[in-house]
Short mmCIF file of C-alpha atoms and ligand atoms in Angstrom, two decimals:
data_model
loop_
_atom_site.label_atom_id
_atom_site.label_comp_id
_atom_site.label_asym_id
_atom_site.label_seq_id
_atom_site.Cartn_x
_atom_site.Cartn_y
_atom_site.Cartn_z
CA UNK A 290 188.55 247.27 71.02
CA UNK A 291 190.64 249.51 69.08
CA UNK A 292 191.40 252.79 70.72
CA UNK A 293 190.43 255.56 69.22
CA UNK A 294 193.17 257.92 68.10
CA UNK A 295 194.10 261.41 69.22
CA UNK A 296 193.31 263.96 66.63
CA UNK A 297 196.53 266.54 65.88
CA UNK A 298 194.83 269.51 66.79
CA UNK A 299 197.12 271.61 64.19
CA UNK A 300 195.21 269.66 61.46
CA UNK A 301 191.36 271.24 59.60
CA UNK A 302 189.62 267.91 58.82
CA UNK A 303 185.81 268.58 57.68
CA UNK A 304 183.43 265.90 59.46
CA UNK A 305 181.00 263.47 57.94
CA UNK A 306 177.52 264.26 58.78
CA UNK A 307 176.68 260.68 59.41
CA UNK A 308 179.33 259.43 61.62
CA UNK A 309 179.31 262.98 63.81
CA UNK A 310 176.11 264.29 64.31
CA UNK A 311 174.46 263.64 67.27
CA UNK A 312 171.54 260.60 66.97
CA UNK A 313 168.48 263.47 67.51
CA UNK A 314 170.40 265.64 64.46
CA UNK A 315 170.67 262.29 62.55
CA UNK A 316 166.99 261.61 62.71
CA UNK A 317 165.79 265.49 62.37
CA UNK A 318 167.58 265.78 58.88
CA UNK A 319 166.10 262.20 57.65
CA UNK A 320 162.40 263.92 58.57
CA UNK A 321 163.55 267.45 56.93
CA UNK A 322 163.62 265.49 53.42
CA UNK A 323 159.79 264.94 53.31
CA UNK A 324 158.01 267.98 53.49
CA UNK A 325 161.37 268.85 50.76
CA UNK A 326 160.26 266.36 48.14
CA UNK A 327 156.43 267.37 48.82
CA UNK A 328 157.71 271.21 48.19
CA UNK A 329 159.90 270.45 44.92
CA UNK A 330 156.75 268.18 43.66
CA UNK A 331 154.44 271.20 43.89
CA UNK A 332 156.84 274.26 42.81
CA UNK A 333 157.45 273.43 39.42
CA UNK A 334 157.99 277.00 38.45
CA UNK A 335 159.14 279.99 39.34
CA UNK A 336 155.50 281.08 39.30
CA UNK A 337 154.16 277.77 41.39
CA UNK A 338 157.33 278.88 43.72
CA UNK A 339 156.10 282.04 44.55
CA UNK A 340 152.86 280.71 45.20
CA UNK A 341 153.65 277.84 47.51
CA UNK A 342 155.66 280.38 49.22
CA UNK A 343 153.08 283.20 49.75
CA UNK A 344 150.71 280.37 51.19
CA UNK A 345 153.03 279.12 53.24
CA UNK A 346 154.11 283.15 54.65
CA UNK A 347 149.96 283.64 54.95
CA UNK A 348 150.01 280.67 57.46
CA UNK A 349 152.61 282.51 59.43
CA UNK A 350 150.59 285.52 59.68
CA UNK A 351 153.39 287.58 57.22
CA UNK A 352 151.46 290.32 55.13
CA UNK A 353 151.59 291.62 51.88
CA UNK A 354 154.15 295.01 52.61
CA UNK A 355 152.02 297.37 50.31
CA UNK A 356 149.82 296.79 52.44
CA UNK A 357 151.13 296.71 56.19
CA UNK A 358 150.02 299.48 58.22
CA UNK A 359 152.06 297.73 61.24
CA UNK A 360 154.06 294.31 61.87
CA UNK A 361 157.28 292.52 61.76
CA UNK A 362 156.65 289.76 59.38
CA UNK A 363 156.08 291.12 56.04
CA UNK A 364 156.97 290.48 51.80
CA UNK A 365 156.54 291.35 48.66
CA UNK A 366 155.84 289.58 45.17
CA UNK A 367 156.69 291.41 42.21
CA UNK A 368 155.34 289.92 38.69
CA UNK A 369 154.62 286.84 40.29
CA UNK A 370 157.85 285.62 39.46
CA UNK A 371 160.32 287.04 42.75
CA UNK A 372 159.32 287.65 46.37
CA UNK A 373 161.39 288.55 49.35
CA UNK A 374 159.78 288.18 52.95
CA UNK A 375 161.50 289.62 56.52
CA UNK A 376 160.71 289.53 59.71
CA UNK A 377 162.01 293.17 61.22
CA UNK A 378 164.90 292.75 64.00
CA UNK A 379 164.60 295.14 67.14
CA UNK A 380 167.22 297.54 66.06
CA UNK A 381 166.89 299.88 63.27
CA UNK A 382 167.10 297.81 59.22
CA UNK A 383 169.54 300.53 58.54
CA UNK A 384 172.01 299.29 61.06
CA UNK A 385 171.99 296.30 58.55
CA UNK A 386 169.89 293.06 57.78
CA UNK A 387 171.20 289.29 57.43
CA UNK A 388 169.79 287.77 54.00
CA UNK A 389 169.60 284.79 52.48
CA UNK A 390 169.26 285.30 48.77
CA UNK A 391 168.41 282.19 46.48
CA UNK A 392 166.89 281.85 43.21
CA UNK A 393 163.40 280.00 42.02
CA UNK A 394 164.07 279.61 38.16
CA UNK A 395 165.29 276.33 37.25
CA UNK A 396 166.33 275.03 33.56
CA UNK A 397 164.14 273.74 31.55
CA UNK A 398 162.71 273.47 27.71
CA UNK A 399 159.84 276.63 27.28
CA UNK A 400 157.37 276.01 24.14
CA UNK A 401 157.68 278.76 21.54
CA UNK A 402 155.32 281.90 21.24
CA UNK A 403 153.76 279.99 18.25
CA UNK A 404 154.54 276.37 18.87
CA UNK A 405 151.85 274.32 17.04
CA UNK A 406 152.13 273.09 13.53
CA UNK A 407 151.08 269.93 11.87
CA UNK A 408 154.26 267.89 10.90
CA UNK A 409 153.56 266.80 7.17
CA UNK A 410 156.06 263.99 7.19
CA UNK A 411 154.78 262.49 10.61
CA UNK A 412 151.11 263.62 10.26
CA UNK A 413 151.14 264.82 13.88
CA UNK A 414 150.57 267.42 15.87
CA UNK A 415 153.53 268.96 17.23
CA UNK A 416 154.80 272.12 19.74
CA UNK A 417 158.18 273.73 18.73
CA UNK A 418 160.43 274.34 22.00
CA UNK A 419 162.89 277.00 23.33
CA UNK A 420 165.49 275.52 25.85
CA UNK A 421 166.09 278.28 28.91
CA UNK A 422 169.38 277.62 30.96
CA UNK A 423 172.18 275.36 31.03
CA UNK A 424 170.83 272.59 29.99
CA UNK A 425 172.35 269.05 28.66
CA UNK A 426 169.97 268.81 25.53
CA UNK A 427 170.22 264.99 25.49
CA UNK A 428 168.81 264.59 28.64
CA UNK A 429 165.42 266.28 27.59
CA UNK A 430 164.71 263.58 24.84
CA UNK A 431 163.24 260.41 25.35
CA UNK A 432 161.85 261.20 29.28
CA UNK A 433 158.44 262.42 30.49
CA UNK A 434 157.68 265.75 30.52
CA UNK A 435 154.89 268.37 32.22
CA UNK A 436 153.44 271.51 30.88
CA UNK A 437 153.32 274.19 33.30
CA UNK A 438 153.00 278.06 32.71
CA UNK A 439 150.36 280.72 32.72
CA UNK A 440 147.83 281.37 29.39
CA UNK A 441 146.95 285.28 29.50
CA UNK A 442 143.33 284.58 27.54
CA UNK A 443 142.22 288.07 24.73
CA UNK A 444 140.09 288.84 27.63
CA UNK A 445 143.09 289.54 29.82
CA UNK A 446 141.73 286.63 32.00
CA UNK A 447 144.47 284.04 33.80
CA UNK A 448 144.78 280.39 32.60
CA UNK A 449 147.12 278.25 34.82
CA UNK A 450 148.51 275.62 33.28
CA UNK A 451 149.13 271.93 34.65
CA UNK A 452 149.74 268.63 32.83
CA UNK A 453 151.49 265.97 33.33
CA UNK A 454 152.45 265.50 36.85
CA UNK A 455 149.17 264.03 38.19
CA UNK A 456 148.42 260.33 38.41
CA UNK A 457 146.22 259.60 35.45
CA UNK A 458 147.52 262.59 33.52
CA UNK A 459 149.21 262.06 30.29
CA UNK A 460 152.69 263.13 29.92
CA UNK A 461 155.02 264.53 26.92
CA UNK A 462 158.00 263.47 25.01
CA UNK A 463 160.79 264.62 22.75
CA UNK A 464 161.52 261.23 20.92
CA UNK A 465 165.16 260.61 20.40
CA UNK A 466 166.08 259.00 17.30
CA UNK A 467 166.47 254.98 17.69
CA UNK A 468 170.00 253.93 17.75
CA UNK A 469 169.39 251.56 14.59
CA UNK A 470 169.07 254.93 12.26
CA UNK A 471 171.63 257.23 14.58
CA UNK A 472 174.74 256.46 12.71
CA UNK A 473 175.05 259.62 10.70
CA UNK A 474 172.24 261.80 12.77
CA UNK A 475 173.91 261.28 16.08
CA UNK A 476 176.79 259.12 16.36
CA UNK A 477 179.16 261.06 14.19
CA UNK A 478 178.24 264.63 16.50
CA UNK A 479 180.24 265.61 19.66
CA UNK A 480 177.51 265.60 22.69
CA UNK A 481 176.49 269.18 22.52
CA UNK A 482 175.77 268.92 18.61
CA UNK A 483 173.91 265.29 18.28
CA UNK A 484 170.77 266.47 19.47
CA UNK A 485 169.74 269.69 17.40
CA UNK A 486 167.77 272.65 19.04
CA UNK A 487 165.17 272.17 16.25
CA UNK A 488 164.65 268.85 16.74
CA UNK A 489 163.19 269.09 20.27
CA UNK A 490 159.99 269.44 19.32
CA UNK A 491 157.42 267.51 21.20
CA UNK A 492 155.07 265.15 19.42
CA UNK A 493 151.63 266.79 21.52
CA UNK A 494 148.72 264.87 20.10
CA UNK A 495 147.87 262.76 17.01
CA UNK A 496 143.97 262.60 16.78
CA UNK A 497 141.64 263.85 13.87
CA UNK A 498 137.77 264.22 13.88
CA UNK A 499 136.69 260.93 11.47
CA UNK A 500 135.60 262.08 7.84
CA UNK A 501 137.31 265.97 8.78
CA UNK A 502 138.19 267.41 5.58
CA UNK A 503 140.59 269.77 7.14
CA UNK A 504 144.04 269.98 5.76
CA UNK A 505 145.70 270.36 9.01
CA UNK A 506 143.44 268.06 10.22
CA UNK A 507 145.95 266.77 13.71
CA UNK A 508 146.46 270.38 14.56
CA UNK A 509 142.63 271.47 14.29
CA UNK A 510 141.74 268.08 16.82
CA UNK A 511 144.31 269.45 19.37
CA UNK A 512 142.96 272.82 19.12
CA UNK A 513 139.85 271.63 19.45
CA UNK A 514 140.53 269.96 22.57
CA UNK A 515 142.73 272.78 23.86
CA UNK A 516 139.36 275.17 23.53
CA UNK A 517 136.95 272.72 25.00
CA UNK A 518 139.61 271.88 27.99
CA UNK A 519 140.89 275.67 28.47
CA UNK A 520 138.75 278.03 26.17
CA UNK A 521 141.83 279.51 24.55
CA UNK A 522 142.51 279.70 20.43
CA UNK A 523 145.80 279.49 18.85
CA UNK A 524 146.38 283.15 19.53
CA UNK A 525 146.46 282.88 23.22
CA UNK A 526 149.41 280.65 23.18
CA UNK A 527 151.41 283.89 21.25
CA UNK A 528 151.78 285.87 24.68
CA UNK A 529 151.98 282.92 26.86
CA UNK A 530 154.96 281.35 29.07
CA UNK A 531 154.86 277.66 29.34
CA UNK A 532 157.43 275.24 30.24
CA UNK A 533 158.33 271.66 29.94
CA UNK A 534 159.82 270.24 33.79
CA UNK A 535 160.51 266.44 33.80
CA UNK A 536 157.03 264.52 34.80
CA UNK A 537 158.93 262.10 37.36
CA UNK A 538 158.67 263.68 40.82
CA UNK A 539 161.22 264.16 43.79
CA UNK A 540 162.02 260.75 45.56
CA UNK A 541 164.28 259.11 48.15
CA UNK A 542 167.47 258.11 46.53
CA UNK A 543 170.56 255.16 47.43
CA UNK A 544 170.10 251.96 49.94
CA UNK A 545 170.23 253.94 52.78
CA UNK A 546 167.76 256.41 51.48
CA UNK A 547 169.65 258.96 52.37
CA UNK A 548 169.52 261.11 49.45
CA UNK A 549 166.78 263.09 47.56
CA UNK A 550 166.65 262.88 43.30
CA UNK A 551 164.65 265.46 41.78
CA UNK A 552 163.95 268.07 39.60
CA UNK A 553 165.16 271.62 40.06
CA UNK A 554 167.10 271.35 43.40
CA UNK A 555 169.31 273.97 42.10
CA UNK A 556 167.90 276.34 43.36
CA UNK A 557 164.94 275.65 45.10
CA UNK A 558 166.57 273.48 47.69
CA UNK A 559 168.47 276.77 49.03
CA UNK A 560 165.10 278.69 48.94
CA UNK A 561 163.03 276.20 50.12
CA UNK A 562 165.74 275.90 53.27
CA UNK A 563 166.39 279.47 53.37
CA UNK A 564 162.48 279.66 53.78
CA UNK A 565 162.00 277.16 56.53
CA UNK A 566 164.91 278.91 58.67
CA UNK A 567 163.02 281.98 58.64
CA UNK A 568 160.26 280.56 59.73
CA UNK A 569 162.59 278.37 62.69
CA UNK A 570 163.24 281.84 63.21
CA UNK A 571 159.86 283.34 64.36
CA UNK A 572 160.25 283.16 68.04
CA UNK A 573 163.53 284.34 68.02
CA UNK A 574 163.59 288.02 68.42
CA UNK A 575 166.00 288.99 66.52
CA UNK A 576 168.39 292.00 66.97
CA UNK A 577 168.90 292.59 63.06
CA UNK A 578 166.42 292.23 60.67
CA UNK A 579 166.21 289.00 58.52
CA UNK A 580 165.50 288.76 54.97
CA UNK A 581 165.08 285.99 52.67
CA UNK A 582 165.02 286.67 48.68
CA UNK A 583 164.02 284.25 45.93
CA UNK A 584 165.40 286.00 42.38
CA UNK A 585 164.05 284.74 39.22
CA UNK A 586 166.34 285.02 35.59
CA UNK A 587 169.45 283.34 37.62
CA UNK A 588 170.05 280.52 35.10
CA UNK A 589 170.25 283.05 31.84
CA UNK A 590 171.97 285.70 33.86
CA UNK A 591 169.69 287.17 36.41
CA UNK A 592 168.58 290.54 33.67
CA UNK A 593 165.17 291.97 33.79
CA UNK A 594 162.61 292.89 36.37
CA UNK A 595 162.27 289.98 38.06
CA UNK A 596 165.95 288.64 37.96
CA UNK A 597 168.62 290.02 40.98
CA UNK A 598 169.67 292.69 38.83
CA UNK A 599 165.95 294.35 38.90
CA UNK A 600 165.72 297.27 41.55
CA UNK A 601 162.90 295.40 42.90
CA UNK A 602 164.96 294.26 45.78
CA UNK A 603 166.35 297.49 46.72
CA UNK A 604 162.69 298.77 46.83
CA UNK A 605 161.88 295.96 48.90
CA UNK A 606 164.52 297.25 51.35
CA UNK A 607 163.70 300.65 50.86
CA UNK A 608 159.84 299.97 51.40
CA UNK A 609 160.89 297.75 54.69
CA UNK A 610 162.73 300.98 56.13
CA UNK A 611 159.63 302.87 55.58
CA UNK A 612 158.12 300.74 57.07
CA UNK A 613 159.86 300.35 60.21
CA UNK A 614 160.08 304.72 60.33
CA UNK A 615 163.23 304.83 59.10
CA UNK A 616 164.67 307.17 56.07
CA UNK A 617 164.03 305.44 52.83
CA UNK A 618 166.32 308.06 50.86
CA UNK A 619 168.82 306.57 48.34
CA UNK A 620 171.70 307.51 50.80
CA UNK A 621 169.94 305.61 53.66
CA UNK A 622 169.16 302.62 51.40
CA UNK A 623 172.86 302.58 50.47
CA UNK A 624 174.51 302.45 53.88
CA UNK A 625 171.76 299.81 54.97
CA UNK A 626 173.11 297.25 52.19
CA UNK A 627 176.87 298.27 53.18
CA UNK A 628 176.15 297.45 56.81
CA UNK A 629 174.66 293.97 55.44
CA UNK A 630 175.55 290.66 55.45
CA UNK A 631 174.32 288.36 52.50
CA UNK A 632 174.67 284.26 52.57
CA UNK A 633 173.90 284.06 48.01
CA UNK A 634 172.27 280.86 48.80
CA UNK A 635 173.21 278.62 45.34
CA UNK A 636 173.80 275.28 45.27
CA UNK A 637 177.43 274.06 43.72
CA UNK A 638 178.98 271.25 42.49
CA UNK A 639 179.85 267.97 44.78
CA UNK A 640 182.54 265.58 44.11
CA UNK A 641 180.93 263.05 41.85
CA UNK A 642 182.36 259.65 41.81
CA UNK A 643 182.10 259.36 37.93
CA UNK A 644 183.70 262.47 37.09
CA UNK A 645 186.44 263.03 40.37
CA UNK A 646 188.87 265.07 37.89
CA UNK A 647 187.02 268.15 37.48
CA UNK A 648 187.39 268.69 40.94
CA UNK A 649 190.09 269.32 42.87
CA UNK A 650 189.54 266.99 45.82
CA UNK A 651 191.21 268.93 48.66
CA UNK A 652 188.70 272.56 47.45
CA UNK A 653 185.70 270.67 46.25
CA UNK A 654 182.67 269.93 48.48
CA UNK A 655 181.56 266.68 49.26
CA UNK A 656 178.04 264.56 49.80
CA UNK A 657 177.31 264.74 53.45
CA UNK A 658 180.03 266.72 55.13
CA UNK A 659 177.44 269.93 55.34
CA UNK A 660 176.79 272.91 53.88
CA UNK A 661 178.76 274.38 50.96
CA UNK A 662 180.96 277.76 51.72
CA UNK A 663 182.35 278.83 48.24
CA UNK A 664 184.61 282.50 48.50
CA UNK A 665 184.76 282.40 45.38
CA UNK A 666 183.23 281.63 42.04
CA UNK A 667 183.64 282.57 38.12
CA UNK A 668 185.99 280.58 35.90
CA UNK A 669 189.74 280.98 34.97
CA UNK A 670 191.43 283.51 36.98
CA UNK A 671 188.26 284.12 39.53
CA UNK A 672 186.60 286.30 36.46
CA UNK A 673 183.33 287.87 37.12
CA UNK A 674 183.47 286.69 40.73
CA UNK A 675 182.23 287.70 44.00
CA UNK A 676 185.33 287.00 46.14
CA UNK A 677 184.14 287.12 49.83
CA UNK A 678 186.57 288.81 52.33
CA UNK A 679 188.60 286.86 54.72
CA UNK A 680 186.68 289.05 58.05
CA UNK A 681 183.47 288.11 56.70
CA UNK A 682 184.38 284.82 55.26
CA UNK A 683 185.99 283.95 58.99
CA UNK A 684 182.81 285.64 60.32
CA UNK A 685 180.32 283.25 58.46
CA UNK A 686 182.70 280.05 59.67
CA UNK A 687 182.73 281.20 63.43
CA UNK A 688 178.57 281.86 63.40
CA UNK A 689 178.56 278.09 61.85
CA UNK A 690 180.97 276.71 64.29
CA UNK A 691 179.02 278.36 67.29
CA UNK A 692 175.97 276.29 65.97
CA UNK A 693 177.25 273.18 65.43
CA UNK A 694 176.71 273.68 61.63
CA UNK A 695 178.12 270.76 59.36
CA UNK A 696 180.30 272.70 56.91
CA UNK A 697 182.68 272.60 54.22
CA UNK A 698 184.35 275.12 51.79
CA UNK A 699 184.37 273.76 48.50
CA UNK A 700 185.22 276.08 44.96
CA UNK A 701 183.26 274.61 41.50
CA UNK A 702 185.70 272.57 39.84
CA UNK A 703 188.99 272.60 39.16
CA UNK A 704 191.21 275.69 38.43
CA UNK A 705 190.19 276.41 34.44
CA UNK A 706 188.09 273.26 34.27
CA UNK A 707 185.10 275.42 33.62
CA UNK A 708 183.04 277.51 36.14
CA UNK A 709 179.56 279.15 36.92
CA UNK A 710 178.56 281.91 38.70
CA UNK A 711 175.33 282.99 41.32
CA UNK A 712 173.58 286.01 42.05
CA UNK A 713 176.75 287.15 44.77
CA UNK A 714 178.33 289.92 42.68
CA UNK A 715 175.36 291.56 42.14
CA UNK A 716 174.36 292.01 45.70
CA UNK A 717 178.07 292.74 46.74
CA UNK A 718 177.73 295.23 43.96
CA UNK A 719 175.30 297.23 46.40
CA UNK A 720 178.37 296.89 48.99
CA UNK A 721 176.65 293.99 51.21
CA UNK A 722 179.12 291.39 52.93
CA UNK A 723 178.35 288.78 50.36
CA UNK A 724 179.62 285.34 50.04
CA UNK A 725 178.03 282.21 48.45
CA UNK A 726 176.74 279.14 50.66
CA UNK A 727 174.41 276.15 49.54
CA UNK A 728 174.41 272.75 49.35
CA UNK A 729 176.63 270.50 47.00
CA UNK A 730 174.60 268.84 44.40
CA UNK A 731 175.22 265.56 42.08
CA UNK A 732 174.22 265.65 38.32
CA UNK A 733 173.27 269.70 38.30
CA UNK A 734 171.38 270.88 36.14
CA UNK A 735 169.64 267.62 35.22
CA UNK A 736 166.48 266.27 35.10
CA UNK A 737 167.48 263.90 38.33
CA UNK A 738 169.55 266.66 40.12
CA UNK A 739 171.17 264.73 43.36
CA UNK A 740 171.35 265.84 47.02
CA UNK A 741 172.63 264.36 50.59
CA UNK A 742 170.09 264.48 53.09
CA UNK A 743 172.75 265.46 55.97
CA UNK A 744 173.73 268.66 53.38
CA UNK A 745 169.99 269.37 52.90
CA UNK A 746 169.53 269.65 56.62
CA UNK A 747 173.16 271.16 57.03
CA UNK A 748 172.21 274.58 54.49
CA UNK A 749 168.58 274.37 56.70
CA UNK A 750 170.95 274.78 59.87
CA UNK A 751 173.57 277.07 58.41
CA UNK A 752 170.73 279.49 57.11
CA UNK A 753 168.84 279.04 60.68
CA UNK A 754 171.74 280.76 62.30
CA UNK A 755 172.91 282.94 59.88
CA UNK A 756 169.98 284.87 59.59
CA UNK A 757 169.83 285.89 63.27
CA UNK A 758 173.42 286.83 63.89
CA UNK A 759 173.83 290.10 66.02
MN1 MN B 165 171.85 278.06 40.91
MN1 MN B 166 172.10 276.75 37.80
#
């Protein structure tokens, strides 16, 4: 047998999940994926987020904040859309709280505010669509899609909105032009140009009543059926939000299994990890008080009331303070986020074995070496970045360490190859310790985002003992 040889102790080598965690780790982050996939299969949404969430809070005896008189596990939803929960630490909030902050929006294709019209060439019925987010517009043609969104009916009456994703449901598609007619549609374009914003439109239904003298006659069948199956009329789709996610749900991925594929991973995988270690969390005690916040808006820059940049998360802070009988005055609210320490829980870019030069191997995360630590975002010369400080930087790596925490730092991409940013800067901005952590992804941004199993349970872990430092 060959003898194992002595590590140089001088040297930082990250570890591989698989070949160093202990058996009982091994098997606990293969059984962590399950309940995952179930989660990403039933938040489709920011909206369906927020509700999975709040269900899964009520179980654990949290309550609505508004509405607390007393308690330690409380949250708040605000337009449906963003909700941050805590559980209240022994010592006073304003001494400081640990977060984890991730976001629930994901990128996707949105129908218009008046997206039906009868397509004269085609004689179809047919939705016009809105991308939202970073998205590769090629990838959203020719693959099943599922409606999903909210229908505020003239009677100011709530219409949820669900097709596609269960067995026997029919799905929707963006036809791509066949390759035998592409040549001067397609081929001739650069990537981002060959598929044309205009052109997504999805062919929705092709029916007519027999004998209907109606000139539109496609369109007045599917609005037909859309007021026997929902009692809404063209109108009510003017004020509504409804998106198109990919109709192929979550699923065990590679030989080994040992990867998830799926839909919307960035983010949800950090919030739906940063969730479960609160909950890990319950019997803990905790000195400080722990706070986990899912933003909305993060993928077209986190504006408006429900993205980070809304106050609604200062109010949630300030409301938790009044809570607890502490001062809720601006000044107190402002030395409560400066004595705070923030994990911006975002998922960022692995090493992909197709693409290895955008990275830079040595700074780049990789699949199943743990959780993600990035100091740093923003592109070219670390514009519009949060840049972490070394104490707190060295701070998050020691609490990982101490917890046997698979982890890795890892920048996205190559110096000028590109870049991205989280919701970091705007939380540092309110002078928390702030630095982004989440798990490396494959493919981001896709419709078949990929994840390692041993990272998935590695951001659970990292999260788990994050949130109750001292
Ligand atoms: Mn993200
Ligand atoms: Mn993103």
């Amino acid at each position: 047998m060959k003898e194992k040889k002595e590590k140089n102790p001088l040297l930082y080598e990250r570890k591989n999940f698989w070949q160093e965690a202990p058996a009982a780790e091994i098997k606990r982050a293969m059984a962590f994926a399950g309940p995952y996939k179930d989660f990403l299969n039933q938040a489709r949404t920011e909206r369906e987020s927020v509700i999975w969430t709040e269900a899964q809070l009520k179980a654990h005896k949290f309550q609505p904040l508004a509405a607390a008189k007393a308690g330690k596990r409380v949250y708040s939803i605000f337009r449906g859309k963003t909700i941050a929960m805590a559980v209240i630490g022994s010592e006073p909030i304003s001494k400081g709280f640990n977060m984890v902050a991730a976001h629930i929006d994901a990128p996707r294709v949105d129908l218009k505010q008046n997206p039906l019209y009868e397509d004269k060439n085609s004689d179809m019925a047919c939705m016009r669509t809105h991308y939202y987010g970073g998205i590769k517009k090629y990838q959203w043609v020719s693959t099943p899609l599922a409606l999903h969104g909210i229908i505020v009916k003239a009677d100011s009456s709530l219409l949820r909105v669900s097709i596609g994703d269960k067995d026997g449901e029919p799905v929707f598609i963006i036809p791509d032009l066949l390759p035998h007619l592409a040549r001067k549609e397609q081929y001739t374009k650069n990537l981002a140009e060959a598929i044309d914003a205009s052109k997504m439109n999805l062919v929705f239904s092709g029916m007519k009543d027999p004998g209907s003298e109606e000139k539109e006659a496609a369109k007045a069948y599917a609005l037909k059926l859309l007021n026997q199956k929902y009692g809404i009329s063209e109108q009510d789709f003017i004020s509504a939000e409804l998106q198109l996610v990919p109709a192929t749900p979550a699923r065990d991925a590679g030989l080994d299994a040992s990867m998830v594929v799926g839909y919307g991973q960035d983010d949800r995988i950090c919030a739906y990890t940063g969730l479960q270690a609160l909950l890990a969390n319950l019997d803990a005690k905790p000195k400080r008080t722990m706070v986990v916040y899912f933003s909305d808006k993060e993928e077209v820059g986190s504006q408006g009331s429900t993205g980070a940049h809304s106050v609604f998360i200062q109010d949630f802070i300030a409301s938790l303070l009044k809570h607890n009988g502490e001062k809720d005055g601006s000044a107190n609210l402002r030395q409560t986020f400066m004595n705070s320490m923030i994990l911006s829980a975002d998922v960022t870019a692995a090493v992909d074995p197709n693409y290895p030069n955008v990275h830079e191997r040595q700074n780049a995360v990789l699949f199943n070496h743990g959780v993600g630590i990035s100091k740093y975002t923003g592109s070219g010369g670390k514009y519009s970045c949060n840049d972490a400080n070394a104490e707190f930087t060295a701070k998050v790596i020691r609490i990982f360490g101490a917890a046997g925490v698979f982890w890795q730092m890892g920048a996205l991409g190559k110096v000028d190859e590109g870049g991205g940013g989280t919701i970091a800067y705007i939380l540092a901005n309110l002078g928390a310790e702030v630095i982004d952590c989440g798990t490396g992804l494959m493919g981001m941004h896709s419709l078949y985002e990929l994840c390692s199993k041993a990272d998935l349970y590695s951001t659970f872990a990292a999260y788990k003992a994050f949130l109750t430092t001292k």
